[in-house]
CSV table of C-alpha atoms in Angstrom, one decimal:
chain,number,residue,atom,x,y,z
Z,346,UNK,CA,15.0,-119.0,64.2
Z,347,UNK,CA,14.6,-120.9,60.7
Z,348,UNK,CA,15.0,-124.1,60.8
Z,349,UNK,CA,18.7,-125.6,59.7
Z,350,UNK,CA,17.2,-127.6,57.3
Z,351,UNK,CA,15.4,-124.4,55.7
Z,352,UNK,CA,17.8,-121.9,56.1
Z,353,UNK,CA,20.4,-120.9,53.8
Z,354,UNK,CA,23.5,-118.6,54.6
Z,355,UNK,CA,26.1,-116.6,52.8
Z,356,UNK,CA,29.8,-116.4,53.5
Z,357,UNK,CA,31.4,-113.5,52.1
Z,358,UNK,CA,34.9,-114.7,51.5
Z,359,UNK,CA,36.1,-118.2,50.9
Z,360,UNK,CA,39.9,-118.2,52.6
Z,361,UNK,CA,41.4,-119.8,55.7
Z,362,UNK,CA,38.6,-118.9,58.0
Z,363,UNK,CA,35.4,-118.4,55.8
Z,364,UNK,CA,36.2,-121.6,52.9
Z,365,UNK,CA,36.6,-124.0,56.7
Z,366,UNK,CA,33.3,-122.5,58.6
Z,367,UNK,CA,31.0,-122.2,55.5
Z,368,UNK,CA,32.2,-126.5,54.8
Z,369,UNK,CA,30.6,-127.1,58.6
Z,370,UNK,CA,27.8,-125.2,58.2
Z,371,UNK,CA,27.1,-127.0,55.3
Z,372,UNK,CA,28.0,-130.4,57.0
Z,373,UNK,CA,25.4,-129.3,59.3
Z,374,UNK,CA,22.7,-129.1,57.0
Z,375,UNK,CA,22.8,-125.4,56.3
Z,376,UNK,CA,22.5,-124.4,52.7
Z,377,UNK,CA,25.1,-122.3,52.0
Z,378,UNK,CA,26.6,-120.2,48.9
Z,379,UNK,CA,29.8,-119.0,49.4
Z,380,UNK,CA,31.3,-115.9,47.4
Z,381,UNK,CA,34.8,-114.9,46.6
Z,382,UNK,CA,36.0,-112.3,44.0
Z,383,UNK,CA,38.6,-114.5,42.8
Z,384,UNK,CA,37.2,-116.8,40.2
Z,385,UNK,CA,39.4,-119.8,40.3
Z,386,UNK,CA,38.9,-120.0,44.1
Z,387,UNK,CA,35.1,-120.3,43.4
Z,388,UNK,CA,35.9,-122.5,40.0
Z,389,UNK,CA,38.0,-125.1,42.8
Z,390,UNK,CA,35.0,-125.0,45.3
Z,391,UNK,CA,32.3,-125.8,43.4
Z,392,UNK,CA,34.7,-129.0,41.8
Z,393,UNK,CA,35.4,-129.8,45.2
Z,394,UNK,CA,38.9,-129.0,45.3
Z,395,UNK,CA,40.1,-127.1,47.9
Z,396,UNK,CA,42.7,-124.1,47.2
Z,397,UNK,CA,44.3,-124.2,51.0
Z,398,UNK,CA,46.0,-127.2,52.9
Z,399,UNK,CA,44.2,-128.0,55.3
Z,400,UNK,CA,44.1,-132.0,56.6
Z,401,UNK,CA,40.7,-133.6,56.2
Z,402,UNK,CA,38.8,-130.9,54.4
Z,403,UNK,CA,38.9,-131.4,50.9
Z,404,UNK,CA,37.2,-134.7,51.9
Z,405,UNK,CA,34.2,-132.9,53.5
Z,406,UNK,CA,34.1,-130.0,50.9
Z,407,UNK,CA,33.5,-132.8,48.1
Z,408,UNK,CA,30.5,-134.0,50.5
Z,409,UNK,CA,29.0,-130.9,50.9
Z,410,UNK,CA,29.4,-129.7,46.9
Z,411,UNK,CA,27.8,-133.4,45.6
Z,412,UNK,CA,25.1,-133.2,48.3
Z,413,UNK,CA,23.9,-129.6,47.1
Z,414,UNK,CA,24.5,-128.2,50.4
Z,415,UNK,CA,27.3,-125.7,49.5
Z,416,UNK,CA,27.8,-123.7,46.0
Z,417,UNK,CA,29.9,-120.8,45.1
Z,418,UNK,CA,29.9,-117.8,43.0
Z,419,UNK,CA,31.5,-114.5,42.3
Z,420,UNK,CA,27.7,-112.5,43.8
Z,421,UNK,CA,25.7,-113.5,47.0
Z,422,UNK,CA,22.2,-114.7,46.8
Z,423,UNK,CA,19.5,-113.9,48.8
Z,424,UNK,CA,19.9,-115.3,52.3
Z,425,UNK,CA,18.7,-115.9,55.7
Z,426,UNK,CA,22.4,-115.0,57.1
Z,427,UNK,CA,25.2,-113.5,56.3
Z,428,UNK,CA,29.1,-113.8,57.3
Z,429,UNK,CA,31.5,-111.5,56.2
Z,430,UNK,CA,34.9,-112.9,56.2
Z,431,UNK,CA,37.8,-111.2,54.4
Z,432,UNK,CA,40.9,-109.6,55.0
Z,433,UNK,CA,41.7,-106.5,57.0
Z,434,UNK,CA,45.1,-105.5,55.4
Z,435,UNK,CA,47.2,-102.4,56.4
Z,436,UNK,CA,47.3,-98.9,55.1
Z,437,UNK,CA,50.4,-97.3,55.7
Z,438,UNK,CA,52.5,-96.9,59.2
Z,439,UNK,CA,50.0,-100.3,60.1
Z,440,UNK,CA,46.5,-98.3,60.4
Z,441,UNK,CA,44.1,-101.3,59.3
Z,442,UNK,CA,42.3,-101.3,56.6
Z,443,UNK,CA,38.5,-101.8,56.5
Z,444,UNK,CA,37.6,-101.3,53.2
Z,445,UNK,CA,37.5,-105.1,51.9
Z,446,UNK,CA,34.5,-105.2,55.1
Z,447,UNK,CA,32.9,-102.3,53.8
Z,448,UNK,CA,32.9,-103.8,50.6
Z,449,UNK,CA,31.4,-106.7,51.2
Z,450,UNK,CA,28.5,-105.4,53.3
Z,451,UNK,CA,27.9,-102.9,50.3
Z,452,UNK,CA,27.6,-106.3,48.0
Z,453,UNK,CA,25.2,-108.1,50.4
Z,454,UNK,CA,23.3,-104.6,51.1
Z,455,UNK,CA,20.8,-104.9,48.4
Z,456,UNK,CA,19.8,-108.6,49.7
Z,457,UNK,CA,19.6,-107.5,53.3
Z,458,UNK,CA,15.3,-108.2,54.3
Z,459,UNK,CA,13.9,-108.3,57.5
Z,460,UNK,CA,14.5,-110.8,59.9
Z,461,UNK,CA,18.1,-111.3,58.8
Z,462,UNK,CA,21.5,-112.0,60.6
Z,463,UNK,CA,24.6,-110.5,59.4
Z,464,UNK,CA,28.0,-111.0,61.6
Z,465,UNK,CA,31.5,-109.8,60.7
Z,466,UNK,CA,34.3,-112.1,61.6
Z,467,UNK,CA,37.1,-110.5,59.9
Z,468,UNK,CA,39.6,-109.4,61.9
Z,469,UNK,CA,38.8,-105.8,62.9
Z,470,UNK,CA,39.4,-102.3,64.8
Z,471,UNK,CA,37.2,-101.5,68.1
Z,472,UNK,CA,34.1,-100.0,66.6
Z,473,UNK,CA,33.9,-101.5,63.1
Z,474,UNK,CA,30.5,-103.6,63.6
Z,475,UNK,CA,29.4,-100.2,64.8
Z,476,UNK,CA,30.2,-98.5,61.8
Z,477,UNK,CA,29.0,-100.7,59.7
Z,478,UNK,CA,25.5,-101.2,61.2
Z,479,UNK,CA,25.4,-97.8,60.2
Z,480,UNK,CA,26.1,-97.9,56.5
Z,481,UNK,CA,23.7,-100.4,56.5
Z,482,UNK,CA,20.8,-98.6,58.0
Z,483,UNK,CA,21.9,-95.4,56.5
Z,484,UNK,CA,21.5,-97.1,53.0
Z,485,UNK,CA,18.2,-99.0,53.9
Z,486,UNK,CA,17.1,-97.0,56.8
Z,487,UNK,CA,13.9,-99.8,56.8
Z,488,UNK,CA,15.9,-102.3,58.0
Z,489,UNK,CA,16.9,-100.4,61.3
Z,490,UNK,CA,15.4,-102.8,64.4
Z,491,UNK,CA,14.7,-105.2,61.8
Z,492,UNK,CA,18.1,-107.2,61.7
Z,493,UNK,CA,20.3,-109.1,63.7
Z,494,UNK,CA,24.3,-107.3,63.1
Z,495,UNK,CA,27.2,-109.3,65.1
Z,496,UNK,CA,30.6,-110.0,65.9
Z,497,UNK,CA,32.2,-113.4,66.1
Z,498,UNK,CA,35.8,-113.7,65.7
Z,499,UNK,CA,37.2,-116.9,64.7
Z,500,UNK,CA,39.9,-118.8,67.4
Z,501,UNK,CA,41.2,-121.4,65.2
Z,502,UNK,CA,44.4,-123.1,64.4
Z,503,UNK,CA,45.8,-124.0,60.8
Z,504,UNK,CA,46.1,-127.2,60.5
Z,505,UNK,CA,43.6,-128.4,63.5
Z,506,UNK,CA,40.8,-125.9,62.2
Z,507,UNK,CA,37.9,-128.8,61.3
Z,508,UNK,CA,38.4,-129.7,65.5
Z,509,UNK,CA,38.6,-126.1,66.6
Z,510,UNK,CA,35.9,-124.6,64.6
Z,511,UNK,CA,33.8,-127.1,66.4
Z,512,UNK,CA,34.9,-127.6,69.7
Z,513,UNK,CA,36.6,-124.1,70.6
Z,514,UNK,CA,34.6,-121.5,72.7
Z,515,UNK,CA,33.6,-118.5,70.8
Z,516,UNK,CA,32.5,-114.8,71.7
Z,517,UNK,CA,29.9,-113.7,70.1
Z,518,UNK,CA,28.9,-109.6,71.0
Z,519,UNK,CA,25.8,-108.2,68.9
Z,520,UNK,CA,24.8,-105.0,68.4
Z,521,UNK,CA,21.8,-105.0,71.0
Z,522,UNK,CA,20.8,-108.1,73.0
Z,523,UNK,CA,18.4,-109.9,70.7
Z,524,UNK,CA,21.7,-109.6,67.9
Z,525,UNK,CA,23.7,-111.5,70.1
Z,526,UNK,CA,20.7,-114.1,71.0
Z,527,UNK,CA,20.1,-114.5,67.4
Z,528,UNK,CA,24.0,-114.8,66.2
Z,529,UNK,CA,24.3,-117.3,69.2
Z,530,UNK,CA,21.2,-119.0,67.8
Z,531,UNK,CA,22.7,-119.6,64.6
Z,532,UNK,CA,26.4,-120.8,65.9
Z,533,UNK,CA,25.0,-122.8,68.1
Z,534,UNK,CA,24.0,-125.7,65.0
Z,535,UNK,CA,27.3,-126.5,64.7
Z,536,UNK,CA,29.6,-125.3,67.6
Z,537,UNK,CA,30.0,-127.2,70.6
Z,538,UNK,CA,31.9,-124.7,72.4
Z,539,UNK,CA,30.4,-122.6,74.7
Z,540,UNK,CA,29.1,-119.4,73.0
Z,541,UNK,CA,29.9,-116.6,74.9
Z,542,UNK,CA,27.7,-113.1,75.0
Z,543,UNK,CA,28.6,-110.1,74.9
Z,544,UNK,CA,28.8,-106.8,73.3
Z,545,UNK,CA,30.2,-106.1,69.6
Z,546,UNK,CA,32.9,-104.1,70.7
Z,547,UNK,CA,34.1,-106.1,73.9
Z,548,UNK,CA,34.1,-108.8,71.1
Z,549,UNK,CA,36.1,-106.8,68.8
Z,550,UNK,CA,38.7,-105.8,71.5
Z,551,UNK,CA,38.8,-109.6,72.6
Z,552,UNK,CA,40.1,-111.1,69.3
Z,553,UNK,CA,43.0,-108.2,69.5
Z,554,UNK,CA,43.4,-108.8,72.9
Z,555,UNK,CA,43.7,-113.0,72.7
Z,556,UNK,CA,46.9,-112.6,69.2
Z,557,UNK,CA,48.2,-109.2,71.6
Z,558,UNK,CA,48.6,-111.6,74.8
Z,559,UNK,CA,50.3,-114.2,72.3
Z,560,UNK,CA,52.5,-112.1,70.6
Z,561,UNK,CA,53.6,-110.8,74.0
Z,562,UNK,CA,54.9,-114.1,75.2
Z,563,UNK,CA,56.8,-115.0,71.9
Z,564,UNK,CA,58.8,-111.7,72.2
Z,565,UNK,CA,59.6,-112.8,75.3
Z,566,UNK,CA,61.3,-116.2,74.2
Z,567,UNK,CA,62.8,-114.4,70.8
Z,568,UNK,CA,64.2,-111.6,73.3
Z,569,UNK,CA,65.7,-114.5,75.1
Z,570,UNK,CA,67.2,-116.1,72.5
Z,571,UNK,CA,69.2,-113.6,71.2
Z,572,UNK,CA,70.9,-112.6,74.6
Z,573,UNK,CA,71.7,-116.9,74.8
Z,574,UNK,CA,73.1,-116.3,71.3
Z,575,UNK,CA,75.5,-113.5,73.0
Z,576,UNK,CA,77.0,-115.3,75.9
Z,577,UNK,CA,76.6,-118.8,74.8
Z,578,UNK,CA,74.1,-120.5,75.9
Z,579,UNK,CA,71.3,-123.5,74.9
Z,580,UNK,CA,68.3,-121.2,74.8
Z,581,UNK,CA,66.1,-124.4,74.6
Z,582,UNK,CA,68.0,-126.1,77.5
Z,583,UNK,CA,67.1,-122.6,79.3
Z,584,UNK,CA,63.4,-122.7,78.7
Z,585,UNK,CA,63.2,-126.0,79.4
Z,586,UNK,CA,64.9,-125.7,83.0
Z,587,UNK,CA,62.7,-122.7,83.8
Z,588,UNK,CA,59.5,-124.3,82.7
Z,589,UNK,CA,60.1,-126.9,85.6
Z,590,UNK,CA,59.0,-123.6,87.9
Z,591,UNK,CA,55.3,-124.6,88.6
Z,592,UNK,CA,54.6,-120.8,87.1
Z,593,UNK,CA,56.6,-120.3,84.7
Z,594,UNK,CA,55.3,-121.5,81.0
Z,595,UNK,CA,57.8,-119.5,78.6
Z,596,UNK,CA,57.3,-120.3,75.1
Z,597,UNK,CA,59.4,-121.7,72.2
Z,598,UNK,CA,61.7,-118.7,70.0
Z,599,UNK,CA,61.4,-118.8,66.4
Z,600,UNK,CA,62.8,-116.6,63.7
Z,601,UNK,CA,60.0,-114.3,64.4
Z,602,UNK,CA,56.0,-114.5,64.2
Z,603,UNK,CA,54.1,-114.3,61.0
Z,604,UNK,CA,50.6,-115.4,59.8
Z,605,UNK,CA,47.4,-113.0,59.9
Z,606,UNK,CA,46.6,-112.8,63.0
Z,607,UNK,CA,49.0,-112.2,66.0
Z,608,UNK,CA,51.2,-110.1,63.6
Z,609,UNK,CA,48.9,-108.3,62.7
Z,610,UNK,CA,46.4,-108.0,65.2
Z,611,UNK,CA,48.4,-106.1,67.3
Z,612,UNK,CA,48.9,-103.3,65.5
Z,613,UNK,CA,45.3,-103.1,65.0
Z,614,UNK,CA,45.4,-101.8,69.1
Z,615,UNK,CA,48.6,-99.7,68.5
Z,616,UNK,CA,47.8,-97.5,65.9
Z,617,UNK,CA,44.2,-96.7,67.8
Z,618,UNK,CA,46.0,-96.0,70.8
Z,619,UNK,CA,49.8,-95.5,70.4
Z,620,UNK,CA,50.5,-93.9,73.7
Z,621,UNK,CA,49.0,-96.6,75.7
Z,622,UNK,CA,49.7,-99.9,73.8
Z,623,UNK,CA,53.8,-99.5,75.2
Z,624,UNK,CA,54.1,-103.2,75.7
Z,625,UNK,CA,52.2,-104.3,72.6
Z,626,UNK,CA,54.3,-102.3,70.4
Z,627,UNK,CA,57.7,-103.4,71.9
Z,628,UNK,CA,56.3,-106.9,71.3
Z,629,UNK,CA,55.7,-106.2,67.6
Z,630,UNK,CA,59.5,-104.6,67.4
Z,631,UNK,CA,61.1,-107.3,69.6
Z,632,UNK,CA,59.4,-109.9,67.1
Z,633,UNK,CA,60.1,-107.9,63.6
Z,634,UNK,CA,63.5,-107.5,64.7
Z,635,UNK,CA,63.7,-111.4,65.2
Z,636,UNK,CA,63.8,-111.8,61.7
Z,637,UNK,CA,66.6,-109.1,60.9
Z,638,UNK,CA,68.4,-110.6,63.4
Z,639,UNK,CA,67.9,-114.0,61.7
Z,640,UNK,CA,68.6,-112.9,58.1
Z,641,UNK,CA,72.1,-111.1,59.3
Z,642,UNK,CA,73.1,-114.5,61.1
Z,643,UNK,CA,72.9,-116.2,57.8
Z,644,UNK,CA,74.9,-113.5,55.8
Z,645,UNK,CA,77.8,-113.8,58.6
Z,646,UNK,CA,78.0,-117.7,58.2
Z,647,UNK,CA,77.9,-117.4,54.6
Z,648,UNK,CA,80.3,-115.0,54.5
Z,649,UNK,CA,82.7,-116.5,57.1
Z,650,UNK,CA,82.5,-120.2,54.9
Z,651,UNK,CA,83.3,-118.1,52.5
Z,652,UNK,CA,86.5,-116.6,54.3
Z,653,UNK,CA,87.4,-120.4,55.3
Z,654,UNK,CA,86.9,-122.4,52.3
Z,655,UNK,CA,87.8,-120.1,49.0
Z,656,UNK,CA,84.3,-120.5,47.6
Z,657,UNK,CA,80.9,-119.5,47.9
Z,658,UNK,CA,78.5,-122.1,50.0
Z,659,UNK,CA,75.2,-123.2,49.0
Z,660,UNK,CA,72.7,-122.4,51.1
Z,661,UNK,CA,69.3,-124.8,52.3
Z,662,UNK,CA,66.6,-121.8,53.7
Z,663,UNK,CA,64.2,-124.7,55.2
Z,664,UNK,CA,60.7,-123.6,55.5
Z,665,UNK,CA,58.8,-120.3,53.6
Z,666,UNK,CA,55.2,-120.9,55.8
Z,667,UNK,CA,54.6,-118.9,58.9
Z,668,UNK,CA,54.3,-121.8,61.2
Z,669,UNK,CA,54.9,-125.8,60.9
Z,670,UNK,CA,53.0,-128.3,58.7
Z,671,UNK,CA,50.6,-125.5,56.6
Z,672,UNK,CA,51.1,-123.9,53.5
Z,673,UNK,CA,49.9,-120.4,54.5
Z,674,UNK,CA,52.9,-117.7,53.8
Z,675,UNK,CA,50.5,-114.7,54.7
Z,676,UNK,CA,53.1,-112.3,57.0
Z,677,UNK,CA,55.6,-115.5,57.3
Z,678,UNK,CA,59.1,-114.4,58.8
Z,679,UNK,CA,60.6,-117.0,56.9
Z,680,UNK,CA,59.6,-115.7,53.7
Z,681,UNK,CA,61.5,-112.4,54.6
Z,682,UNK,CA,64.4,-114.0,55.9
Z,683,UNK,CA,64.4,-115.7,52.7
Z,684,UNK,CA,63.9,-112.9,50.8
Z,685,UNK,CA,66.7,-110.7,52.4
Z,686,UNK,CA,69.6,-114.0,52.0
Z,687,UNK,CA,68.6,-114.1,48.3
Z,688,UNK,CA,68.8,-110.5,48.0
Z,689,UNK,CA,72.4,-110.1,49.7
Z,690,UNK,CA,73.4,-113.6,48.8
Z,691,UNK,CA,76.4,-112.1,46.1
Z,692,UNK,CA,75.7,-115.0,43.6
Z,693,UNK,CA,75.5,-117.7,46.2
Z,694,UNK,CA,73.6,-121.1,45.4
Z,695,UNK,CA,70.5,-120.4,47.4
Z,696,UNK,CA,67.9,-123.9,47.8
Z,697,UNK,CA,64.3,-123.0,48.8
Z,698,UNK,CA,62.6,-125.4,50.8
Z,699,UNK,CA,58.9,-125.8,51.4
Z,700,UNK,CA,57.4,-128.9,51.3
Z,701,UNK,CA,53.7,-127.9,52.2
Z,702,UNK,CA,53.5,-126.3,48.8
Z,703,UNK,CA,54.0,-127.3,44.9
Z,704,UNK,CA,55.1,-123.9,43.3
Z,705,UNK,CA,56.0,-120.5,44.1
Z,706,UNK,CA,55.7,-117.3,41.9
Z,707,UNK,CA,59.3,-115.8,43.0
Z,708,UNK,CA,61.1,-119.2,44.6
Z,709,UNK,CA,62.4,-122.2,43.2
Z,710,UNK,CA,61.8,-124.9,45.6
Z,711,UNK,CA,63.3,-127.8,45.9
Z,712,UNK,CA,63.0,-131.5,47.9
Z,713,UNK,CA,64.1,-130.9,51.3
Z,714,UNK,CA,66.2,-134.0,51.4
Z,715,UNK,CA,68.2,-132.8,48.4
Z,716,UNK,CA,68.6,-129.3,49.8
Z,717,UNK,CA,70.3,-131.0,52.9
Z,718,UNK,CA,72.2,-133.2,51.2
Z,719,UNK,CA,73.5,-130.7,48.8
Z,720,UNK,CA,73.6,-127.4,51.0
Z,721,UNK,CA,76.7,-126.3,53.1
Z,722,UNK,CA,75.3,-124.1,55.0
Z,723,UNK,CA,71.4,-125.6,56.5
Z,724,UNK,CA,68.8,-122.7,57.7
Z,725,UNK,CA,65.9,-124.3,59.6
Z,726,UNK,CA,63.2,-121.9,59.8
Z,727,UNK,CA,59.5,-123.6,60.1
Z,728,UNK,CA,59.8,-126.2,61.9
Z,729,UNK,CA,58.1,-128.8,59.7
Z,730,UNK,CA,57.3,-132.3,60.6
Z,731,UNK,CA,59.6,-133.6,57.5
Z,732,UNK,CA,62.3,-132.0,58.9
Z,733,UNK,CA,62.7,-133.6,62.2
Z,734,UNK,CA,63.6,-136.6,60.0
Z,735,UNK,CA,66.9,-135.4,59.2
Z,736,UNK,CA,69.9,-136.5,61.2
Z,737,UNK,CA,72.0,-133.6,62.9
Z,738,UNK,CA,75.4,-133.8,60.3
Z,739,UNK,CA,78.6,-132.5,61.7
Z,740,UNK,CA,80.0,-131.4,58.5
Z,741,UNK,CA,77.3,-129.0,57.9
Z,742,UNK,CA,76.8,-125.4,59.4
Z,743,UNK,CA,73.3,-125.3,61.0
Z,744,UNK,CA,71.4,-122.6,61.6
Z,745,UNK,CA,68.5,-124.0,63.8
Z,746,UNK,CA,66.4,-120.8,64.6
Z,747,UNK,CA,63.0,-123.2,64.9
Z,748,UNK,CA,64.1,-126.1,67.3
Z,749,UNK,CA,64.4,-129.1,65.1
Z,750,UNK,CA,67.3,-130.1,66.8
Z,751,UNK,CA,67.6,-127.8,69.8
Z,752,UNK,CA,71.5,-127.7,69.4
């Protein structure tokens, strides 16, 4: 293995996962050049600014950009290893697509030499690192037994990810053996996690598996808290009385599940094997639904204030991101919800509220403490630390689908 101080590595992809991992790699004294097809992401990088919220980071990316160990650019360079880390969105009727992979090993084909690591961590269908080992060697057949191809999903957290990608296990399965050696090998400079071996495709299947399990268990609590809706009862008293069972650990109900990974992941088993993947794809429906179910609660009190007081209310939809304290919208139920009051909203005053970002393309946002001073009608749907300030106000209508008050 190259020395860390020698080698020099190239992450395909600078988002939530690839921007974070190619910052500690550099940290740890890899050299590293990081590529994205977007050219103000790579314009941000290479200023040190970072084009995600995530806490701490930005501090370390400046570090790494001033100390030469980390550049970007819109092409690869010539590397010793190389990451592949971009999206794996849906086709239609949610068959994932793997083309954004498939371009991005095509990019870093003609760089590929002997001796080489390349790993995928997107996100991917059982088989991909198969396939693409043979692209690869189809295109340079003289690099078959001559490279190191892996897969090693990420398991990280927005908002915690400098911790996790450190400390957090990881499963790492290789093509043969000496892939899995070598990919272990290389995670191993900065992850103090156990590195676990195995094959590519038990890898593969374990990432779906891991966001499958999770979405499993928030259907579950969203299931729940729709029948307490019907008959009337504190769905977070309810969990919170059950969990005092010494093996029983039900989860907390949201408005449904969003982000890129455990709504999406599923489907990535379903559409491969729709007969057998029953329970995963009642998850994903119990979960979608969520959000209808969420959207049509806020028409009726609008239209019921409506009824009552001779005028149209204004509205506070609290929260666009998928999940508290981050700015990542990717899949958010909240944005749909959002989307589906504004669109049915018949000329209602409508305040968007997201504190964890600046602007927004399609909403106006405004300052959470005006929106719940202002609004009639409060919609908590992210669950954001700034919220829990707020004092529960009896002349308001509140619509508390994330548990800031658990009323």
């Amino acid at each position: 293995m190259i020395k860390t101080k020698d080698m020099k590595a190239c992450f395909m992809g600078l988002g939530y996962i690839g921007l974070p991992t190619a910052i500690i790699a550099a940290k740890n004294g890899i050299k590293i050049i990081g590529v994205d097809i977007n050219p103000k992401v790579v314009e941000m990088t290479n200023r040190g600014k970072l084009h995600i919220v995530e806490p701490g980071m930005e501090k370390m990316l400046q570090e790494v950009v001033q100390s030469g160990k980390l550049c970007a650019s819109t092409i690869p360079e010539v590397s010793d290893a190389y990451f592949i880390v971009v999206p794996t969105p849906f086709k239609g009727n949610h068959e994932p697509d793997i083309s954004y992979v498939e371009s991005a090993t095509r990019m870093v084909l003609p760089f590929l030499k002997e001796g080489d690591l390349y790993v995928i961590e997107s996100t991917s269908p059982v088989g991909t690192t198969d396939k693409m080992a043979q692209l690869i060697f189809s295109e340079r057949p003289e690099l078959k037994n001559s490279i190191y191809i892996a897969y090693c999903p990420e398991r990280v957290l927005p908002g915690n990810v400098i911790y996790e990608l450190v400390h957090n296990d990881r499963v790492i399965g290789g093509i043969n053996e000496a892939s899995t050696k070598k990919a272990q090998e290389f995670y191993g400079q900065f992850v103090q996690g156990t590195l676990h071996p195995t094959n590519c495709k038990t890898a593969e299947m374990c990432k779906l598996t891991e966001n499958s399990s999770r979405d499993s268990q928030i259907a579950f609590a969203n299931e729940l808290s729709i029948i307490c809706d019907k008959v009337g009862i504190n769905v977070w008293d309810l969990i919170n009385l059950a969990n005092k069972h010494p093996r029983v650990n039900i989860l907390q109900p949201g408005c449904g599940v969003g982000g890129h990974c455990i709504a999406v992941d599923p489907y990535f088993i379903s559409s491969e094997f729709p007969a057998e993947s029953k329970m995963i794809s009642t998850a994903r429906e119990v979960n979608n639904y969520k959000a209808f179910w969420c959207s049509e609660k806020v028409q009726s009190a609008m239209l019921r204030f409506e009824l009552d007081n001779k005028r149209k209310p204004v509205v506070a939809m609290m929260g666009l991101a998928f999940k508290p304290n981050i700015d990542d919208l990717r899949e958010s139920p909240a944005k749909y919800i959002t989307t589906k009051v504004m669109q049915s909203c018949n000329n209602a005053e409508i305040l968007v509220v997201e504190p964890n970002i600046k602007e927004h393309n399609v909403f106006k946002l405004t300052d959470y403490r005006e929106a719940y001073k202002k609004a009639d009608i409060i919609v908590f749907l992210t669950a954001h630390n700034q919220f829990r300030e707020l004092e529960w106000d009896d002349n308001k209508v509140i619509l508390d689908f994330c548990g800031i008050f658990k009323k």
